[in-house]
mmCIF file of C-alpha atoms in Angstrom:
data_model
loop_
_atom_site.group_PDB
_atom_site.id
_atom_site.type_symbol
_atom_site.label_atom_id
_atom_site.label_comp_id
_atom_site.label_asym_id
_atom_site.label_seq_id
_atom_site.Cartn_x
_atom_site.Cartn_y
_atom_site.Cartn_z
ATOM 1 C CA GLY A 1 -12.003 -10.306 9.478
ATOM 2 C CA ALA A 2 -11.255 -7.451 7.063
ATOM 3 C CA VAL A 3 -10.468 -9.576 4.029
ATOM 4 C CA VAL A 4 -10.177 -8.129 0.550
ATOM 5 C CA SER A 5 -10.107 -10.396 -2.478
ATOM 6 C CA GLN A 6 -9.115 -9.742 -6.055
ATOM 7 C CA HIS A 7 -10.066 -11.701 -9.128
ATOM 8 C CA PRO A 8 -8.360 -12.854 -11.183
ATOM 9 C CA SER A 9 -4.999 -13.243 -9.491
ATOM 10 C CA TRP A 10 -3.272 -13.492 -12.858
ATOM 11 C CA VAL A 11 -4.510 -12.692 -16.331
ATOM 12 C CA ILE A 12 -2.937 -12.787 -19.769
ATOM 13 C CA CYS A 13 -4.627 -10.918 -22.580
ATOM 14 C CA LYS A 14 -3.844 -9.949 -26.122
ATOM 15 C CA SER A 15 -2.980 -6.432 -27.115
ATOM 16 C CA GLY A 16 -6.088 -4.429 -27.979
ATOM 17 C CA THR A 17 -8.471 -6.358 -25.784
ATOM 18 C CA SER A 18 -10.006 -5.253 -22.498
ATOM 19 C CA VAL A 19 -9.676 -6.940 -19.161
ATOM 20 C CA LYS A 20 -11.656 -6.483 -15.954
ATOM 21 C CA ILE A 21 -10.249 -6.897 -12.453
ATOM 22 C CA GLU A 22 -12.560 -7.230 -9.473
ATOM 23 C CA CYS A 23 -11.907 -6.113 -5.925
ATOM 24 C CA ARG A 24 -14.229 -7.320 -3.188
ATOM 25 C CA SER A 25 -14.416 -6.649 0.515
ATOM 26 C CA LEU A 26 -15.590 -9.979 1.888
ATOM 27 C CA ASP A 27 -16.637 -9.203 5.419
ATOM 28 C CA PHE A 28 -17.108 -5.458 5.617
ATOM 29 C CA GLN A 29 -18.597 -2.618 3.644
ATOM 30 C CA ALA A 30 -16.091 -0.407 1.915
ATOM 31 C CA THR A 31 -17.231 3.093 1.149
ATOM 32 C CA THR A 32 -13.880 3.841 -0.448
ATOM 33 C CA MET A 33 -11.579 1.665 -2.498
ATOM 34 C CA PHE A 34 -8.203 2.526 -3.929
ATOM 35 C CA TRP A 35 -6.462 1.140 -6.984
ATOM 36 C CA TYR A 36 -2.690 0.956 -7.167
ATOM 37 C CA ARG A 37 -0.211 -0.089 -9.776
ATOM 38 C CA GLN A 38 3.122 -1.597 -8.901
ATOM 39 C CA PHE A 39 5.992 -2.137 -11.312
ATOM 40 C CA PRO A 40 8.660 -4.736 -10.493
ATOM 41 C CA LYS A 41 10.826 -3.749 -7.550
ATOM 42 C CA GLN A 42 9.035 -0.439 -7.187
ATOM 43 C CA SER A 43 6.601 1.095 -4.773
ATOM 44 C CA LEU A 44 2.833 1.302 -5.099
ATOM 45 C CA MET A 45 1.536 4.101 -7.266
ATOM 46 C CA LEU A 46 -1.998 5.259 -6.548
ATOM 47 C CA MET A 47 -4.084 5.303 -9.708
ATOM 48 C CA ALA A 48 -7.509 6.302 -8.450
ATOM 49 C CA THR A 49 -9.831 6.572 -5.498
ATOM 50 C CA SER A 50 -13.234 4.992 -5.869
ATOM 51 C CA ASN A 51 -16.257 5.917 -3.766
ATOM 52 C CA GLU A 52 -19.421 3.852 -3.846
ATOM 53 C CA GLY A 53 -22.047 5.349 -6.112
ATOM 54 C CA SER A 54 -19.908 8.152 -7.484
ATOM 55 C CA LYS A 55 -17.269 8.678 -10.119
ATOM 56 C CA ALA A 56 -13.722 7.713 -9.351
ATOM 57 C CA THR A 57 -11.077 10.335 -8.719
ATOM 58 C CA TYR A 58 -7.990 9.715 -10.822
ATOM 59 C CA GLU A 59 -4.463 10.727 -10.001
ATOM 60 C CA GLN A 60 -2.624 13.040 -12.297
ATOM 61 C CA GLY A 61 -1.274 11.255 -15.326
ATOM 62 C CA VAL A 62 -3.683 8.313 -15.147
ATOM 63 C CA GLU A 63 -5.869 7.997 -18.236
ATOM 64 C CA LYS A 64 -9.511 7.877 -17.201
ATOM 65 C CA ASP A 65 -10.679 6.401 -20.484
ATOM 66 C CA LYS A 66 -8.122 3.654 -20.360
ATOM 67 C CA PHE A 67 -8.556 2.609 -16.757
ATOM 68 C CA LEU A 68 -12.286 2.496 -16.098
ATOM 69 C CA ILE A 69 -13.254 2.185 -12.471
ATOM 70 C CA ASN A 70 -16.706 1.296 -11.220
ATOM 71 C CA HIS A 71 -17.708 1.083 -7.566
ATOM 72 C CA ALA A 72 -21.236 -0.229 -7.909
ATOM 73 C CA SER A 73 -21.728 -1.530 -4.400
ATOM 74 C CA LEU A 74 -20.238 -1.286 -0.944
ATOM 75 C CA THR A 75 -18.360 -4.539 -1.466
ATOM 76 C CA LEU A 76 -17.274 -4.422 -5.088
ATOM 77 C CA SER A 77 -15.093 -2.204 -7.230
ATOM 78 C CA THR A 78 -13.867 -3.071 -10.694
ATOM 79 C CA LEU A 79 -10.959 -1.841 -12.775
ATOM 80 C CA THR A 80 -11.227 -2.332 -16.518
ATOM 81 C CA VAL A 81 -8.123 -1.870 -18.601
ATOM 82 C CA THR A 82 -9.405 -0.976 -22.046
ATOM 83 C CA SER A 83 -7.514 -1.601 -25.280
ATOM 84 C CA ALA A 84 -4.645 -3.043 -23.320
ATOM 85 C CA HIS A 85 -1.074 -2.699 -24.556
ATOM 86 C CA PRO A 86 2.118 -4.411 -23.398
ATOM 87 C CA GLU A 87 3.086 -1.319 -21.387
ATOM 88 C CA ASP A 88 -0.033 -1.863 -19.268
ATOM 89 C CA SER A 89 1.476 -5.096 -17.995
ATOM 90 C CA SER A 90 1.885 -4.641 -14.280
ATOM 91 C CA PHE A 91 0.728 -5.713 -10.848
ATOM 92 C CA TYR A 92 -2.533 -4.085 -9.817
ATOM 93 C CA ILE A 93 -3.502 -3.890 -6.156
ATOM 94 C CA CYS A 94 -6.698 -2.639 -4.599
ATOM 95 C CA SER A 95 -7.356 -1.593 -1.041
ATOM 96 C CA ALA A 96 -10.635 -1.054 0.757
ATOM 97 C CA ALA A 97 -11.420 1.336 3.583
ATOM 98 C CA THR A 98 -14.317 1.466 5.969
ATOM 99 C CA GLY A 99 -16.280 4.667 6.229
ATOM 100 C CA GLY A 100 -15.803 5.239 9.906
ATOM 101 C CA SER A 101 -12.058 5.235 10.058
ATOM 102 C CA LEU A 102 -10.427 5.550 6.694
ATOM 103 C CA TYR A 103 -7.013 4.936 8.104
ATOM 104 C CA GLU A 104 -8.039 1.301 8.288
ATOM 105 C CA GLN A 105 -7.217 0.216 4.781
ATOM 106 C CA TYR A 106 -7.078 -3.424 3.837
ATOM 107 C CA PHE A 107 -5.214 -4.601 0.787
ATOM 108 C CA GLY A 108 -6.141 -7.234 -1.735
ATOM 109 C CA PRO A 109 -3.607 -9.842 -2.865
ATOM 110 C CA GLY A 110 -3.093 -8.167 -6.225
ATOM 111 C CA THR A 111 -3.604 -9.087 -9.866
ATOM 112 C CA ARG A 112 -0.782 -9.666 -12.284
ATOM 113 C CA LEU A 113 -1.685 -8.471 -15.776
ATOM 114 C CA THR A 114 0.374 -9.560 -18.755
ATOM 115 C CA VAL A 115 -0.476 -8.119 -22.152
ATOM 116 C CA THR A 116 1.016 -9.951 -25.120
ATOM 117 C CA ALA B 1 4.588 18.466 -1.290
ATOM 118 C CA GLN B 2 4.184 15.504 0.989
ATOM 119 C CA THR B 3 6.948 12.955 0.629
ATOM 120 C CA VAL B 4 8.141 9.788 2.289
ATOM 121 C CA THR B 5 11.808 8.859 1.976
ATOM 122 C CA GLN B 6 13.407 5.511 2.649
ATOM 123 C CA SER B 7 17.119 5.927 2.130
ATOM 124 C CA GLN B 8 18.050 2.253 2.386
ATOM 125 C CA PRO B 9 17.070 0.304 -0.754
ATOM 126 C CA GLU B 10 18.339 -2.957 0.744
ATOM 127 C CA MET B 11 19.455 -4.225 4.105
ATOM 128 C CA SER B 12 20.612 -7.528 5.517
ATOM 129 C CA VAL B 13 20.527 -8.842 9.036
ATOM 130 C CA GLN B 14 21.605 -12.067 10.667
ATOM 131 C CA GLU B 15 18.806 -14.255 11.946
ATOM 132 C CA ALA B 16 17.969 -13.489 15.611
ATOM 133 C CA GLU B 17 19.667 -10.104 15.410
ATOM 134 C CA THR B 18 18.054 -6.656 15.475
ATOM 135 C CA VAL B 19 17.710 -4.356 12.492
ATOM 136 C CA THR B 20 16.411 -0.816 12.086
ATOM 137 C CA LEU B 21 14.825 0.505 8.891
ATOM 138 C CA SER B 22 14.850 4.257 8.392
ATOM 139 C CA CYS B 23 12.092 6.513 7.152
ATOM 140 C CA THR B 24 11.755 10.278 6.997
ATOM 141 C CA TYR B 25 8.831 12.277 5.758
ATOM 142 C CA ASP B 26 7.960 15.817 4.918
ATOM 143 C CA THR B 27 4.664 17.469 5.733
ATOM 144 C CA SER B 28 3.250 20.645 7.175
ATOM 145 C CA GLU B 29 0.161 18.872 8.479
ATOM 146 C CA SER B 30 -0.264 18.106 12.142
ATOM 147 C CA ASP B 31 -2.763 15.235 12.043
ATOM 148 C CA TYR B 32 -1.618 12.133 10.267
ATOM 149 C CA TYR B 33 -0.876 8.454 10.590
ATOM 150 C CA LEU B 34 2.342 6.658 9.824
ATOM 151 C CA PHE B 35 2.550 3.024 8.855
ATOM 152 C CA TRP B 36 5.004 0.313 8.085
ATOM 153 C CA TYR B 37 3.772 -2.253 5.580
ATOM 154 C CA LYS B 38 5.436 -5.525 4.730
ATOM 155 C CA GLN B 39 5.243 -7.020 1.248
ATOM 156 C CA PRO B 40 6.584 -10.587 1.148
ATOM 157 C CA PRO B 41 7.228 -12.464 -2.107
ATOM 158 C CA SER B 42 3.497 -13.242 -2.320
ATOM 159 C CA ARG B 43 3.074 -9.468 -2.781
ATOM 160 C CA GLN B 44 0.239 -9.288 -0.278
ATOM 161 C CA MET B 45 0.546 -6.010 1.618
ATOM 162 C CA ILE B 46 0.531 -6.603 5.345
ATOM 163 C CA LEU B 47 0.222 -3.872 7.953
ATOM 164 C CA VAL B 48 3.086 -4.226 10.414
ATOM 165 C CA ILE B 49 2.559 -1.269 12.696
ATOM 166 C CA ARG B 50 0.712 2.029 12.880
ATOM 167 C CA GLN B 51 1.493 5.273 14.702
ATOM 168 C CA GLU B 52 -0.859 8.176 15.254
ATOM 169 C CA ALA B 53 1.002 11.469 15.050
ATOM 170 C CA TYR B 54 -0.732 12.899 18.119
ATOM 171 C CA LYS B 55 0.555 10.055 20.274
ATOM 172 C CA GLN B 56 3.961 10.558 21.818
ATOM 173 C CA GLN B 57 4.335 6.948 22.856
ATOM 174 C CA ASN B 58 6.039 4.782 20.272
ATOM 175 C CA ALA B 59 3.908 1.959 18.881
ATOM 176 C CA THR B 60 4.943 -1.621 19.523
ATOM 177 C CA GLU B 61 3.705 -4.889 18.062
ATOM 178 C CA ASN B 62 5.515 -7.906 19.446
ATOM 179 C CA ARG B 63 9.004 -7.889 17.851
ATOM 180 C CA PHE B 64 8.277 -4.717 15.884
ATOM 181 C CA SER B 65 8.599 -1.255 17.341
ATOM 182 C CA VAL B 66 9.005 2.236 16.001
ATOM 183 C CA ASN B 67 11.021 5.271 16.966
ATOM 184 C CA PHE B 68 8.772 8.195 16.126
ATOM 185 C CA GLN B 69 10.460 11.580 16.245
ATOM 186 C CA LYS B 70 7.774 14.069 15.210
ATOM 187 C CA ALA B 71 9.935 17.168 15.275
ATOM 188 C CA ALA B 72 12.577 15.469 13.176
ATOM 189 C CA LYS B 73 9.906 13.863 10.966
ATOM 190 C CA SER B 74 11.488 10.501 11.415
ATOM 191 C CA PHE B 75 9.769 7.137 11.751
ATOM 192 C CA SER B 76 12.111 4.168 11.946
ATOM 193 C CA LEU B 77 11.133 0.522 12.352
ATOM 194 C CA LYS B 78 13.049 -1.794 14.627
ATOM 195 C CA ILE B 79 12.741 -5.534 14.173
ATOM 196 C CA SER B 80 14.038 -7.556 17.085
ATOM 197 C CA ASP B 81 14.998 -11.228 16.993
ATOM 198 C CA SER B 82 14.802 -11.268 13.203
ATOM 199 C CA GLN B 83 13.267 -14.365 11.672
ATOM 200 C CA LEU B 84 13.499 -15.829 8.195
ATOM 201 C CA GLY B 85 9.846 -14.958 7.671
ATOM 202 C CA ASP B 86 10.659 -11.289 8.097
ATOM 203 C CA ALA B 87 12.372 -11.240 4.718
ATOM 204 C CA ALA B 88 10.304 -8.902 2.580
ATOM 205 C CA MET B 89 10.003 -5.447 1.123
ATOM 206 C CA TYR B 90 9.077 -2.909 3.790
ATOM 207 C CA PHE B 91 7.243 0.279 2.914
ATOM 208 C CA CYS B 92 6.921 3.315 5.127
ATOM 209 C CA ALA B 93 3.670 5.171 4.504
ATOM 210 C CA LEU B 94 1.910 8.381 5.470
ATOM 211 C CA LEU B 95 -1.829 9.073 5.647
ATOM 212 C CA PHE B 96 -3.464 12.408 6.418
ATOM 213 C CA MET B 97 -6.552 12.554 8.521
ATOM 214 C CA ASN B 98 -9.600 13.998 6.827
ATOM 215 C CA ARG B 99 -7.831 14.751 3.603
ATOM 216 C CA ASP B 100 -8.862 12.333 0.884
ATOM 217 C CA ASP B 101 -7.196 9.606 2.917
ATOM 218 C CA LYS B 102 -4.671 8.716 0.280
ATOM 219 C CA ILE B 103 -1.672 6.792 1.509
ATOM 220 C CA ILE B 104 1.712 8.051 0.370
ATOM 221 C CA PHE B 105 4.272 5.266 0.182
ATOM 222 C CA GLY B 106 8.035 5.398 0.336
ATOM 223 C CA LYS B 107 10.077 3.511 -2.232
ATOM 224 C CA GLY B 108 10.674 0.594 0.079
ATOM 225 C CA THR B 109 13.527 -1.238 1.723
ATOM 226 C CA ARG B 110 14.213 -4.846 0.833
ATOM 227 C CA LEU B 111 15.188 -6.765 3.938
ATOM 228 C CA HIS B 112 17.241 -9.950 3.674
ATOM 229 C CA ILE B 113 17.546 -12.325 6.609
ATOM 230 C CA LEU B 114 20.790 -14.285 6.713
ATOM 231 C CA PRO B 115 20.525 -17.742 8.311
#
């Protein structure tokens, strides 16, 4: 149980285009999802916290208009990178938490974004 | 500010031997959780072990155990009988109860297993 999927696992897009990454909790309902960014050989950096049915809370320094997060249902959150640039190339990881015990966070396998 | 520090960027251990990864943290909170996560080359984050701060007993999961020193704010991970599959990046992490539930990660320690 407690599986989180991400789609796509790898995406290449051209500079200036937008790309959407999906995060799904497959066998549980996630009231809260988190989006992280990880650069090569570095730690995970929290970008935003997403609660179902409400606006995401972004960390300081993360551009809200560039990284659009939608948590439309208890099993799905999406991250859209708008007008992508090469510096947005990174590994994006989501995690999902159950409402009862938020210390149970389950991580997705990540999405590698390459902007050319 | 809440911080998690892993002072060992890389470590190596001979297969079947024991290795200890260090982690210290800084917080004024009293209720929190500490975690060790493993990130293998696949980059899937895997929870290795969890420790509740209110518990004095050190957590253990098979070959993995922790040495939790609350007063010293230290949370080290011991891996016994190291196996080739243990090679990965290990992250120490801190989560506060009832406070936005954000996980704070350390910078990680890359563990190499020597055959």
